[in-house]
Amino acid sequence: MAMAFPILTATVFTPVVGMVVVLLLPERWVTGIRAVGVAFTAVAMGFSAWALAVFDPGITGAMQLEELHRWIPSVNVFYHLGIDGLSIPLFILTTLLSFLAAIASFSIKERVKEYYALYLLLVAGMLGVFVSLDLFLFYVFWEVMLVPMYFLIGMWGGERREYAAIKFFLYTLLGSVIMLLGILALYFTAQPHTFDMLELMRQQGTFLRTFQIVVFLAFFVGFAIKVPVFPFHTWLPDAHVEAPTAISVLLAGVLLKMGGYGLLRVSFPILPQGAHWFAWPLAILGVINIVYGSLVAMAQKDLKKLIAYSSVGHMGFVLLGAAAMTPTGLNGAVMQMFCHGIITGALFLLVGVLYDRAHVRDIDAFSGLAVRVPVYVGIMSFTMFASLGLPGLAGFVAEFLSLAGAFPVFPVLVIISGAGIVITAAYFLWTIRRMFLGKLMPRWENLPDINFRELVTVVPLMILMVLIGVYPSVLIKLMNPALTELSRVMMALK
C-alpha cells in the first residue's frame, strides 16, 4: 500500500534534521541542545505512531507504506522502504526507546552538543535498518550506526571505554564485511542483478541449495555478532558496562534486535534452504545462549554486567523460536525481541539512576535499600520480575510463545532450556535479596529516591510490560499475519 506522504522517510530522517539543528546551536546552549534532542526524537516517535495508525495488519504477503525511487540506476540500487508485521513492532520500539533515552541523556554533562549530534545520527541509522527493502540501502544504514556508537562509547563511557569501543567496532565491522560478501553473492547470482529484497525473495527458487547454505552462513556471522550468539558475544558485556546509560539502553533495546530481525527479514525468506540446513545449529546455539548466559549472569558482581549477560540468555529464546519456523515460534521470537527491548531498556535506565547517585554498581556494596528508596526498589523489583518471566508480565508471554513454538520441533532442547529460566529467576531473586532487603548500610542513609524525570523514562515501559503481559493480542495482531505467511513459505520448502 503506497501513501502520498512519505511517513517512513519522515520518521527515519527527522533525527538527521535534529542533528543538523544541534550542530548549528552554540556549544554553551546546553539546555537548548537537550531540548532539541528530545523534541526531534519525540517527532520521530509521532511519525511512527502515525505509521502504526494507518498500518493494516490484515494485509498479508505485501509491504505497506512503500516508498520506491531510483537511487543508482546503473547498478539497480533503489531507495526502497516499506513495513510489515515483522518490522513495525521493532520500528515503534526504536522510536520509543530513542525518545526515553534522550531524556535519560540529561545526565551527560560534557560535550553535550557532540553527544546529541551523534545520538541522533545513531537513531536514524537504527530506524533505517528496520524499513529498508533494498540490501544496499540496508547495508548503508547498518554501517551508519557503527560510527556514532563507537564514539558514544569511546568518548562518554567508563574507565575502559576506549577498549570497549574498539572491541565493539572490530567485532561489528568483521561481521559487516562478511555480510557484504553475502550481499554481493546474491546480487551477482540474481537475474537480473538486483539488491531488491522482494525480488530476491521471488527468485529464491532459482538459487542452488549449496549456494544458499554458503551465503546463509555469511549473513549469519554478521547477524550473530549483533544478536549476540555464543561465541560471538564477548563484545557485549564490555560495551554495556562502559557505555553511558542511554547508550546501554539502545544497545540492549534496539541493536541486539537487528541480528534477529536480519535473520527473519533477509536470511530466511531469501535463503530458505540454507535456513533449513542451519535450523538445528541455530536451535542448539539458542539453548547454549539461554543456559550459558544465565549461568554467567549469576556469577556477576557488577549489576550492569549481570543485566548484560541476562540479555545473552534472553536472546537465546529468539534463536530457538526462529529456528523452529512454526507460526508460534516466529511470533515468540519477535515478541521476545520487543519485550526484551522494553524490559532490559528499563533495567539499564534504573541501573543508571542508582549509579548517578551512588557512583558504584557492585551488588555487594548495597543492602536494605527498600527502607531508604522504596519507589526505586519497587520499580526495579517489578522490572526484574518481568525479566525473569513472571506470568502476567511481558517477559512470560514472549518466552512461553518461543518455547511453545519450538517444542514440536526441538522437544529435548526446549526441556534443556528450562534450566535457563530457573537460573534466571534465581539470580534476579538473589540480587533483590542482597541489594534491597536486610539492614540498610550507613553509607546509603541519605540516598535520594528516584525523581520525576527518571520516572518519566521508566513508567511508559512498565505500562507496556503489564499491557502485553495481560493482553498480548495487542502485539500478536500486528505480527501474526506476516509471520504466519513467512512460516508457510518456509514449511512449504522443507
XYZ file of C-alpha atoms in Angstrom, residues 31 40 66 69 97 103 136 165 167 176 195 217 241 263 286 301 352 368 382 396 399 408 410 412 437 456 480:
27
model
C 19.548 23.217 27.788
C 13.217 15.565 17.400
C 6.123 1.590 0.436
C 12.724 5.659 -6.017
C 13.362 3.914 23.395
C 15.554 12.235 28.273
C 22.403 -1.886 -0.481
C 34.592 0.878 21.843
C 36.271 -4.171 20.568
C 29.588 -6.449 8.324
C 19.624 -5.688 -4.410
C 26.496 -18.650 6.702
C 29.434 -1.856 31.179
C 17.679 -13.434 10.075
C 19.940 -20.667 21.161
C 29.002 -8.762 40.961
C 21.789 4.424 35.624
C 18.498 -2.731 52.722
C 8.842 -5.091 39.197
C 6.447 -14.530 30.365
C 9.282 -16.876 26.474
C 7.033 -29.701 18.463
C 13.009 -29.454 19.273
C 14.669 -32.060 24.048
C 16.394 -6.435 51.790
C 9.016 9.621 33.099
C 0.825 -12.784 13.260
